[in-house]
Amino acid sequence: MSEDKYSDINGNTILLNSCSHSSFCREFTISTPKVSLRKIMAYTCSVWLIAYAVFLITENTTVLSAAIFVTLLGMMLHLHFVKIDHESLLIIGSLGIQMSSSYASGRESTTFIEMGKVKDIVINEAIYMQRVIYYLCILLKDPSDPNGVADVVPLFQSSKPRLSCLDKVYKSCQEIIGQC
Amino acid sequence: LNHLDHPHRKHNVCMVSDFFYPNMGGVESHIYQLSQCLIEKGHKVIIVTHAYRNRKGVRYLTNGLKVYYLPLQVMYNQSTATTCFHSLPLLRCIFVRERITIVHSHSSFSAMAHDSLFHAKTMGLHTVFTDHSLFGFADVSSVLTNKLLTVSLCDTNHIICVSFTSKENTVLRAALDPEIVSVIPNAVDPTDFTPDPSQRDDTKITIVVVSRLVYRKGIDLLGGIIPELCLKHPDLYFLIGGEGPKRIVLEEVREKYQLHDRVRLLGALEHRDVRKVLIQGHIFLNTSLTEAFCMAIVEGASCGLQVVSTRVGGIPEVLPEDLITLCEPTVKSLCDGLEMVIAKQRAGNVPPPAAIHNRVRTLYTWRNVAERTEKVYDRVAKEVVLPLDKRLQRLMAHCGPVAGSIFAFVAVLDFLLLLFLSWLVPDYVIDIAVDASGPHGIWKNKHSRKDFKILSDTSFT
């Protein structure tokens, strides 16, 4: 088990925790920093200041209560559906690949792909938000065409690690896929 | 062009144009062939173009030629809209991650090419521009395009034109110093266009026309020639390949003179089918009204056909005098020229196709084009890119008081936007891309390719 520091595509530090359970079973977990208090403060303050400005113009107090409501609801939704703290990839040779992501609220979502469907794991390039980035993805076999690719499942979508980190995960995954 | 001090210097070249495959045309194949030959010479080459329908993202072509299809909005005629700024973030990211040293833009019709020249100069990269077309000076659209070209080219390091006529035209239009303009003609792949006399029917005489059926290509002239010659020569046949808005003119002529059996319209041709059409003919006819460098007549001659063409633009430079019959762009002159060649053909007084092919095959090769382009790159790499203050002075001095001030202002804004972007996403945060071509390219090396598999057909945006 080892823990390495890498950075994501925006230059923030992320932690890659790689854990080798056996020679054909490995787990990679990428942890991103927790929601910072400063960020919450900044968003809350800006929403409230805007609401207060609107209140001064309209002199309607519902604006203020709406602002409080919006901030609370926004924070809850953000923690429950957007902010992912850990993303993990569990690869077990001959069995399959499990991807799970745990949200800041504690909610977890897990997907499993059996090995029979996996064609390969590759690093690909994509245009993302006015940038060109590398990402790791699983290629799924097309049942009708033995050489074709039915679908592409991107990995670590939320943490978006840089190439050096992807390369490490990629090489270990290839070792396991190569065995079976 | 005798700068050969660093023969081993390798460049990282980025070709930018709105026009690239799957769109078909002269500029597209020029960029592709030139890139392939530069890769063969050991340079790293990537191509940037806009997305064509579902073809977007990053793709790899033969020999590790990497193509970026960027999701930019297409405005008119496959050319993207320009705001001078919106393409900067993506282009900067590509220039940085691919460690580009020279940005080579193609075609003055392409907004993306001008945008990338502008951004490259802001980023301090060397710039080269290839002009593929001729323009007029009088009508409103030409005046505007010429102004844009003046602004775009006044601080570009080097300009390449495809013929001397084109050079003269570009120098006048963009008010350039002729010293920084080189002439490098286009080329054809001679192995693609070999003659095959067995495919043609020698009991009749076939005239082949392969061109887009548009006004610029003189299709109205063709519509005048067809009935006149068909009436005089009962054994004359026309084979016309290509598609366009002027097809209706030819269809009307065919209808009016009942020439359905003698004038065949083949519609749009794939590039690989062009030879099949060419080798069926005896005479190749080109009726263009304006042409910087005519690839079609070289292809025709390479297939061993007698070439008859209008004397416009750079055409007289293209082939040696005895391989081409030049006429004025009028129906009468073209008919006279064709009659003369038909008479020669009947008398058997023409060189055999293989002899013509052998002469043409050495005239224009892509290797030669790549060699000459490489010299331009070597020369450009030694020049200094103007810093912002010099660039502003140059813009103000060269482009007139109004346009000069406007574009100097735009250049300053572009520079500020670049500063903002490099604060938002600093260079060290951008991953350096793995080279597919060039000195450290992994494409040619089969062993290391296993280490880093590249998936070329999928992308998500």
XYZ file of C-alpha atoms in Angstrom:
641
model
C 0.000 0.000 0.000
C 1.400 3.363 -0.944
C 0.215 6.928 -1.040
C 1.545 9.423 -3.598
C 0.929 13.089 -4.159
C -0.104 14.127 -7.643
C -1.903 17.105 -9.050
C -5.113 17.416 -10.994
C -5.534 19.329 -14.251
C -6.091 22.587 -12.348
C -2.903 22.221 -10.345
C -4.581 21.211 -7.059
C -2.974 18.463 -5.019
C -4.651 15.066 -5.028
C -3.649 11.870 -3.276
C -3.376 8.560 -5.071
C -3.688 5.633 -2.722
C -2.730 2.403 -4.445
C -3.270 -0.840 -2.626
C -2.210 -4.214 -3.948
C -4.409 -6.909 -2.368
C -2.797 -9.677 -4.394
C -1.008 -10.031 -7.696
C -4.272 -9.901 -9.636
C -6.275 -7.536 -7.471
C -5.455 -3.877 -7.050
C -7.298 -0.862 -5.758
C -6.627 2.782 -6.554
C -8.257 5.582 -4.620
C -7.913 9.218 -5.551
C -8.799 11.635 -2.797
C -9.441 15.290 -3.473
C -9.225 17.998 -0.792
C -12.348 18.519 1.318
C -14.626 21.473 0.697
C -12.760 24.459 2.043
C -14.408 26.763 4.556
C -13.127 29.753 2.626
C -14.955 28.660 -0.520
C -18.247 28.198 1.356
C -17.797 31.615 2.967
C -17.136 33.238 -0.399
C -20.192 31.743 -2.076
C -22.494 32.422 0.883
C -21.306 35.998 1.233
C -21.723 36.764 -2.452
C -25.256 35.325 -2.566
C -26.239 37.263 0.561
C -24.716 40.506 -0.627
C -26.555 40.254 -3.944
C -29.776 39.446 -2.076
C -29.235 42.447 0.192
C -28.676 44.703 -2.823
C -31.905 43.446 -4.396
C -33.648 43.962 -1.041
C -32.488 47.590 -0.916
C -33.990 48.232 -4.331
C -37.230 46.283 -4.001
C -37.672 46.580 -0.202
C -39.175 43.110 -0.177
C -38.078 40.883 2.737
C -38.879 37.624 0.936
C -35.692 38.188 -1.057
C -33.627 37.772 2.105
C -35.362 34.603 3.241
C -35.132 33.221 -0.273
C -31.380 33.898 -0.252
C -30.932 31.939 2.999
C -33.027 29.118 1.592
C -31.084 29.073 -1.697
C -27.715 28.990 0.087
C -28.721 26.094 2.332
C -30.308 24.087 -0.439
C -27.402 24.807 -2.788
C -24.886 23.619 -0.224
C -26.827 20.442 0.460
C -27.241 19.634 -3.225
C -23.591 20.390 -3.878
C -22.410 18.059 -1.123
C -24.858 15.335 -2.085
C -24.606 15.326 -5.866
C -21.530 17.244 -7.027
C -18.621 17.180 -4.611
C -16.845 13.830 -4.703
C -14.259 13.209 -2.002
C -12.892 9.848 -3.087
C -12.972 8.024 -6.361
C -11.777 4.476 -6.394
C -11.052 1.866 -8.993
C -10.899 -1.780 -7.946
C -9.577 -4.093 -10.622
C -9.685 -7.841 -10.150
C -8.188 -9.933 -12.924
C -10.624 -12.416 -14.528
C -13.522 -10.963 -12.520
C -14.046 -7.341 -13.392
C -13.599 -3.663 -12.611
C -15.496 -1.779 -9.932
C -15.646 1.990 -9.874
C -17.040 3.779 -6.880
C -17.234 7.385 -5.887
C -18.120 8.674 -2.443
C -19.718 12.073 -2.177
C -18.997 14.629 0.515
C -22.361 13.879 2.134
C -21.384 10.236 2.545
C -23.467 8.964 -0.353
C -21.722 6.340 -2.452
C -22.323 5.240 -6.002
C -20.790 2.104 -7.413
C -20.627 0.600 -10.887
C -19.271 -2.791 -11.806
C -18.124 -3.971 -15.223
C -17.436 -7.656 -15.678
C -14.149 -8.612 -17.340
C -15.924 -10.279 -20.270
C -17.171 -6.898 -21.402
C -13.882 -5.059 -20.982
C -11.841 -4.733 -24.138
C -9.022 -2.612 -22.783
C -8.059 0.284 -20.577
C -6.454 3.199 -22.376
C -5.385 6.806 -21.921
C -7.161 9.085 -24.338
C -7.257 12.789 -25.086
C -10.351 14.925 -25.084
C -11.343 18.518 -25.456
C -12.773 19.598 -22.124
C -13.821 23.120 -21.122
C -11.533 25.057 -23.509
C -8.673 22.680 -22.791
C -7.271 19.453 -24.145
C -6.745 16.906 -21.380
C -5.748 13.290 -20.929
C -8.145 10.878 -19.273
C -8.213 7.204 -18.466
C -11.063 5.162 -19.842
C -12.365 1.616 -20.148
C -13.270 0.389 -23.608
C -16.247 -1.945 -23.754
C -16.462 -4.775 -26.263
C -19.018 -4.580 -29.006
C -20.827 -7.952 -29.028
C -21.613 -7.722 -32.745
C -18.127 -6.689 -33.891
C -15.079 -8.370 -32.295
C -12.732 -5.497 -33.175
C -15.141 -2.671 -32.460
C -15.637 -0.559 -29.368
C -19.213 -0.345 -28.110
C -18.718 2.339 -25.515
C -16.124 4.314 -23.586
C -16.357 4.657 -19.809
C -14.199 7.512 -18.495
C -12.535 6.958 -15.118
C -11.797 9.489 -12.372
C -14.185 11.937 -13.982
C -14.450 14.173 -10.983
C -10.843 14.314 -9.796
C -9.300 14.598 -13.313
C -5.709 13.658 -12.461
C -2.810 14.666 -14.685
C -0.923 12.389 -17.056
C 1.740 11.297 -14.542
C -0.922 9.906 -12.203
C -2.950 8.334 -15.032
C 0.205 6.707 -16.335
C 0.838 4.979 -13.024
C -2.712 3.635 -12.763
C -2.652 2.668 -16.429
C 0.544 0.625 -16.099
C -0.687 -1.340 -13.084
C -4.025 -2.006 -14.750
C -2.276 -3.261 -17.875
C -0.221 -5.681 -15.759
C -3.415 -7.243 -14.426
C -5.279 -7.245 -17.732
C -2.215 -8.741 -19.399
C -2.313 -11.718 -17.014
C -5.754 -12.868 -18.052
C 16.205 30.499 -49.859
C 19.760 29.363 -49.356
C 19.771 29.143 -45.570
C 21.037 25.711 -44.765
C 23.069 26.412 -41.632
C 21.128 24.025 -39.390
C 20.284 21.090 -41.611
C 19.540 18.911 -38.599
C 17.306 21.292 -36.765
C 13.877 19.762 -36.204
C 10.776 21.881 -35.817
C 7.480 21.357 -34.055
C 5.045 22.558 -36.650
C 1.350 23.200 -36.216
C -0.645 23.451 -39.435
C -3.855 25.410 -38.975
C -6.673 25.701 -41.473
C -10.434 25.476 -41.549
C -10.075 23.191 -44.502
C -8.979 19.652 -43.861
C -10.218 16.133 -44.504
C -13.022 14.938 -44.535
C -13.674 18.095 -46.561
C -12.173 17.571 -50.033
C -10.130 20.021 -52.068
C -6.711 21.329 -53.038
C -5.864 22.974 -49.706
C -6.835 19.853 -47.782
C -4.636 17.512 -49.779
C -1.820 20.091 -49.771
C -1.802 20.191 -45.964
C -1.974 16.408 -45.688
C 0.762 15.640 -48.219
C 3.074 18.367 -46.950
C 2.640 17.163 -43.356
C 3.380 13.576 -44.333
C 6.599 14.585 -46.106
C 7.685 16.784 -43.183
C 7.096 13.874 -40.780
C 9.192 11.716 -43.081
C 11.949 14.317 -42.715
C 11.768 13.967 -38.938
C 9.777 17.032 -37.947
C 6.887 16.921 -35.568
C 3.679 17.990 -37.281
C 0.169 18.393 -35.945
C -2.897 19.761 -37.700
C -5.617 21.906 -36.156
C -8.976 22.328 -37.843
C -12.609 22.672 -36.810
C -14.985 19.808 -36.070
C -16.794 18.280 -39.007
C -20.215 17.057 -37.778
C -19.475 14.093 -35.484
C -15.746 14.191 -36.157
C -14.416 16.109 -33.205
C -11.663 15.666 -30.670
C -8.224 14.257 -31.388
C -7.430 11.798 -34.156
C -4.337 10.178 -35.567
C -3.724 9.645 -39.268
C -1.010 7.702 -41.087
C 2.507 7.939 -39.582
C 1.279 9.568 -36.381
C -0.059 12.731 -37.923
C -2.174 14.142 -35.116
C -5.280 16.126 -35.980
C -7.262 18.269 -33.536
C -10.866 18.811 -34.584
C -11.890 21.735 -32.389
C -15.548 22.411 -31.597
C -15.737 25.902 -33.113
C -18.842 27.221 -34.800
C -18.804 27.038 -38.594
C -20.195 30.197 -40.136
C -19.999 30.141 -43.920
C -18.515 27.824 -46.531
C -16.788 25.621 -43.898
C -15.033 28.683 -42.491
C -15.405 29.349 -38.777
C -16.755 32.532 -37.265
C -14.150 34.818 -35.801
C -14.267 37.073 -32.796
C -10.451 37.276 -32.607
C -10.549 35.949 -29.045
C -12.719 32.910 -28.442
C -10.302 30.435 -29.992
C -7.352 31.601 -27.854
C -7.842 29.280 -24.834
C -7.959 26.110 -26.938
C -5.214 27.140 -29.344
C -2.957 28.223 -26.479
C -3.492 24.899 -24.745
C -2.574 23.045 -27.939
C 0.487 25.205 -28.688
C 1.753 24.724 -25.142
C 1.081 21.017 -24.755
C 2.541 20.178 -28.173
C 5.522 22.520 -27.623
C 4.901 24.156 -30.992
C 7.664 26.350 -32.387
C 6.204 27.257 -35.772
C 2.573 27.933 -36.598
C 1.836 27.440 -40.279
C -1.573 28.699 -41.423
C -3.184 27.882 -44.740
C -5.654 29.682 -47.001
C -6.791 33.279 -46.742
C -10.439 32.154 -46.707
C -9.972 30.460 -43.371
C -10.846 32.572 -40.337
C -9.227 30.032 -38.051
C -5.914 30.398 -39.912
C -5.912 34.171 -39.323
C -6.982 33.747 -35.694
C -4.187 31.314 -35.010
C -1.601 33.595 -36.660
C -2.808 36.400 -34.419
C -2.647 34.305 -31.238
C 0.674 32.726 -32.176
C 2.238 36.162 -32.563
C 0.797 37.164 -29.195
C 2.375 34.061 -27.687
C 5.717 34.812 -29.351
C 5.759 31.880 -31.769
C 7.125 31.968 -35.304
C 4.493 32.204 -37.989
C 4.264 31.120 -41.645
C 1.298 31.615 -43.921
C 0.507 29.867 -47.205
C -1.834 31.615 -49.608
C -3.685 29.294 -51.960
C -5.868 31.648 -53.925
C -5.931 34.769 -56.059
C -8.139 37.767 -55.372
C -9.322 40.821 -57.198
C -8.904 44.380 -55.997
C -12.104 46.100 -57.052
C -15.204 44.554 -55.478
C -16.276 45.138 -51.892
C -15.551 41.647 -50.601
C -12.018 41.729 -52.058
C -11.324 45.129 -50.549
C -12.371 43.857 -47.128
C -10.470 40.573 -47.409
C -7.390 42.430 -48.604
C -7.530 44.735 -45.584
C -7.844 41.753 -43.291
C -4.925 40.112 -45.069
C -2.804 43.253 -44.679
C -3.444 43.251 -40.955
C -2.898 39.536 -40.623
C 0.298 39.353 -42.662
C 2.080 42.599 -41.745
C 3.866 40.961 -38.798
C 3.910 37.353 -40.037
C 7.454 36.019 -40.375
C 7.139 34.441 -43.793
C 4.545 33.962 -46.500
C 4.460 31.157 -49.058
C 2.635 31.463 -52.368
C 1.950 28.682 -54.830
C 3.003 30.529 -58.002
C 4.745 33.739 -59.045
C 1.432 35.215 -60.140
C 0.032 34.419 -56.731
C 3.076 36.025 -55.105
C 2.619 39.196 -57.124
C -1.059 39.221 -56.211
C -0.443 38.661 -52.505
C 2.365 41.225 -52.306
C 0.111 43.852 -53.875
C -2.970 42.948 -51.861
C -1.309 42.789 -48.491
C 1.319 45.501 -49.155
C 4.153 43.164 -48.218
C 7.886 43.224 -48.595
C 8.539 40.732 -51.453
C 11.653 39.555 -49.564
C 9.562 37.602 -47.063
C 7.394 35.958 -49.699
C 8.551 32.638 -51.165
C 7.102 30.693 -54.054
C 6.636 26.970 -53.498
C 4.309 25.332 -56.019
C 1.860 22.593 -55.232
C 2.621 19.014 -56.200
C 0.832 15.912 -57.340
C 1.559 12.363 -56.375
C 2.832 10.999 -59.708
C 2.196 7.402 -58.721
C -1.503 8.214 -58.321
C -1.784 9.571 -61.857
C -0.258 7.138 -64.313
C -1.457 6.890 -67.915
C -3.289 3.842 -69.237
C -4.054 4.251 -72.973
C -5.917 0.940 -73.073
C -8.771 2.497 -71.097
C -9.635 5.024 -73.764
C -11.668 4.501 -76.916
C -9.540 5.604 -79.863
C -12.449 5.502 -82.327
C -13.702 8.730 -80.796
C -12.120 11.734 -79.166
C -12.974 12.355 -75.519
C -12.512 15.676 -73.768
C -12.331 15.408 -69.988
C -13.208 18.210 -67.581
C -12.686 17.666 -63.867
C -13.504 20.643 -61.710
C -16.043 21.980 -59.290
C -18.938 23.321 -61.327
C -18.786 26.892 -60.057
C -18.485 30.310 -61.693
C -14.763 30.656 -60.899
C -14.017 27.533 -62.897
C -15.523 29.038 -66.081
C -18.363 26.572 -66.456
C -20.313 29.159 -68.487
C -17.497 29.063 -71.052
C -17.734 25.291 -71.097
C -21.466 25.608 -71.767
C -20.619 27.690 -74.856
C -17.906 25.363 -76.123
C -19.835 22.104 -75.932
C -22.525 22.765 -78.611
C -20.142 24.518 -80.982
C -17.591 21.677 -81.048
C -20.154 18.868 -80.928
C -21.817 20.222 -84.088
C -18.504 20.288 -85.953
C -17.118 16.951 -84.775
C -19.541 14.021 -84.640
C -16.981 11.796 -82.903
C -16.375 14.177 -80.007
C -17.429 13.220 -76.497
C -17.362 15.170 -73.236
C -16.778 13.598 -69.841
C -17.398 16.040 -67.008
C -16.592 15.223 -63.385
C -17.555 17.460 -60.501
C -20.551 18.989 -58.830
C -21.678 22.508 -58.098
C -24.279 25.222 -58.623
C -23.375 25.612 -62.315
C -24.342 22.043 -63.168
C -27.688 23.416 -64.311
C -25.934 25.358 -67.121
C -24.459 22.152 -68.541
C -27.738 20.277 -68.162
C -29.564 23.002 -70.079
C -27.019 22.855 -72.911
C -27.301 19.086 -73.048
C -31.100 19.322 -73.162
C -31.233 22.085 -75.762
C -28.872 20.431 -78.255
C -29.920 16.825 -77.544
C -26.408 15.755 -76.528
C -27.321 13.217 -73.880
C -25.208 10.481 -75.446
C -22.171 12.714 -75.949
C -21.965 14.786 -72.778
C -21.753 12.715 -69.615
C -22.026 14.438 -66.258
C -20.459 12.205 -63.616
C -21.305 14.289 -60.558
C -19.010 14.611 -57.540
C -15.865 12.471 -57.762
C -13.855 10.967 -54.956
C -10.195 11.825 -55.270
C -9.295 8.185 -55.909
C -11.751 8.033 -58.817
C -10.255 11.011 -60.621
C -7.621 8.915 -62.368
C -10.244 6.468 -63.645
C -11.993 9.370 -65.342
C -8.826 11.042 -66.626
C -7.423 7.972 -68.367
C -10.587 7.627 -70.448
C -9.867 10.891 -72.258
C -7.575 12.275 -74.919
C -7.762 15.954 -74.087
C -7.997 17.651 -70.723
C -9.844 20.940 -70.721
C -9.591 23.562 -67.979
C -11.723 26.684 -68.284
C -10.881 28.435 -64.989
C -11.320 32.208 -64.848
C -8.921 32.608 -61.927
C -6.402 30.152 -60.562
C -3.325 30.567 -58.379
C -1.843 27.223 -59.318
C -3.860 24.645 -61.186
C -3.399 21.158 -59.763
C -5.955 19.692 -62.158
C -3.907 20.345 -65.298
C -0.827 18.723 -63.760
C -2.938 15.689 -62.888
C -4.304 15.651 -66.438
C -0.864 15.881 -67.997
C 0.455 13.261 -65.608
C -2.175 10.880 -66.960
C -0.819 11.568 -70.450
C -3.588 13.832 -71.736
C -3.214 16.834 -74.030
C -3.994 19.863 -71.894
C -5.963 22.864 -73.102
C -6.400 25.675 -70.604
C -7.221 29.330 -70.217
C -4.301 31.725 -69.835
C -5.209 33.109 -66.393
C -3.420 33.585 -63.079
C -0.512 31.258 -62.465
C -1.474 28.669 -65.087
C 1.166 29.677 -67.704
C 3.909 28.898 -65.134
C 2.663 25.429 -64.352
C 3.548 23.275 -67.379
C 6.242 23.583 -70.080
C 4.915 25.216 -73.255
C 4.851 22.099 -75.404
C 2.654 20.189 -72.971
C -0.142 22.726 -72.776
C -2.218 24.785 -75.197
C -3.098 28.136 -73.694
C -6.135 30.130 -74.850
C -7.816 33.351 -73.863
C -10.813 32.862 -71.555
C -13.357 33.257 -74.353
C -15.466 30.632 -76.098
C -13.927 31.420 -79.485
C -10.317 31.204 -78.372
C -10.923 27.987 -76.435
C -12.696 26.425 -79.438
C -9.773 27.365 -81.702
C -7.313 25.848 -79.255
C -9.354 22.668 -78.932
C -9.762 22.380 -82.731
C -6.014 22.591 -83.127
C -5.405 19.863 -80.555
C -8.182 17.686 -82.033
C -6.557 18.016 -85.471
C -3.196 17.029 -83.988
C -4.796 14.104 -82.211
C -6.411 12.871 -85.431
C -3.124 13.141 -87.286
C -1.460 11.138 -84.523
C 0.883 14.047 -84.113
C 0.985 14.002 -80.294
C 3.582 12.532 -77.932
C 2.569 9.192 -76.387
C 0.973 9.370 -72.883
C 3.905 7.590 -71.228
C 6.333 10.208 -72.560
C 4.204 13.060 -71.187
C 3.890 11.286 -67.830
C 7.647 10.808 -67.577
C 8.229 14.496 -68.132
C 5.578 15.630 -65.661
C 6.381 13.202 -62.854
C 9.627 14.932 -61.963
C 8.224 18.465 -62.140
C 6.181 18.602 -58.956
C 6.831 16.218 -56.105
C 5.764 16.605 -52.495
C 9.277 15.773 -51.286
C 10.540 18.781 -53.160
C 7.772 20.945 -51.683
C 8.627 19.682 -48.180
C 12.331 20.381 -48.703
C 11.642 23.952 -49.729
C 9.157 24.458 -46.902
C 11.762 23.132 -44.487
C 14.152 25.839 -45.674
C 11.498 28.445 -44.963
C 11.104 27.011 -41.447
C 14.874 27.076 -40.886
C 14.977 30.697 -41.940
C 11.948 31.664 -39.861
C 13.273 29.926 -36.757
C 16.275 32.273 -36.788
C 14.189 35.417 -36.959
C 12.910 37.217 -33.905
C 9.211 37.465 -33.194
C 8.252 41.092 -32.695
C 7.586 41.968 -29.050
C 4.258 43.639 -28.302
C 5.438 47.260 -28.549
C 7.161 46.704 -31.904
C 4.147 44.778 -33.129
C 1.813 47.633 -32.253
C 4.086 50.090 -34.051
C 4.139 47.844 -37.096
C 0.346 47.521 -37.109
C -0.114 51.293 -36.810
C 2.450 52.009 -39.522
C 1.311 49.380 -42.034
C -2.436 49.136 -41.838
C -3.593 52.737 -42.035
C -4.722 54.935 -39.146
C -8.187 53.416 -38.591
C -7.680 49.679 -39.120
C -4.207 49.979 -37.585
C -5.521 51.474 -34.345
C -8.419 49.036 -34.134
C -6.219 45.981 -34.585
C -3.504 47.356 -32.322
C -6.211 47.634 -29.669
C -7.358 44.084 -30.437
C -3.747 42.898 -30.156
C -3.464 44.490 -26.716
C -6.738 42.855 -25.616
C -5.499 39.537 -26.937
C -2.313 39.959 -24.937
C -4.276 40.761 -21.777
C -6.499 37.738 -22.347
C -3.383 35.611 -22.731
C -2.029 36.980 -19.425
C -5.351 36.204 -17.760
C -5.336 32.663 -19.171
C -1.776 32.014 -18.072
C -2.802 33.132 -14.593
C -5.903 30.927 -14.647
C -4.183 27.855 -16.134
C -0.404 28.324 -15.882
C 1.787 26.610 -18.476
C 3.178 24.141 -15.935
C -0.305 22.807 -15.222
C -0.801 21.823 -18.868
C 0.391 18.272 -19.534
C 2.996 18.010 -22.267
C 1.553 15.768 -24.958
C 3.259 12.551 -25.953
C 4.817 13.074 -29.387
C 3.486 10.851 -32.116
C 5.742 12.249 -34.857
C 9.054 14.066 -34.736
C 12.440 13.214 -33.191
C 10.881 11.597 -30.103
C 7.814 10.301 -31.885
C 6.597 6.955 -30.612
C 4.659 6.037 -33.715
C 7.553 4.604 -35.732
C 8.859 2.693 -32.734
C 6.628 -0.380 -32.411
C 7.952 -1.438 -28.988
C 7.254 1.731 -27.124
C 3.896 1.997 -28.797
C 2.694 -0.896 -26.671
C 3.505 1.134 -23.591
C 1.185 3.878 -24.516
C -1.808 2.786 -26.455
C -3.610 5.424 -28.366
C -7.268 5.246 -29.052
C -8.005 7.253 -32.097
C -11.695 7.016 -32.798
C -13.404 8.128 -29.660
C -13.595 11.384 -27.874
C -16.012 13.195 -25.657
C -16.444 16.881 -25.250
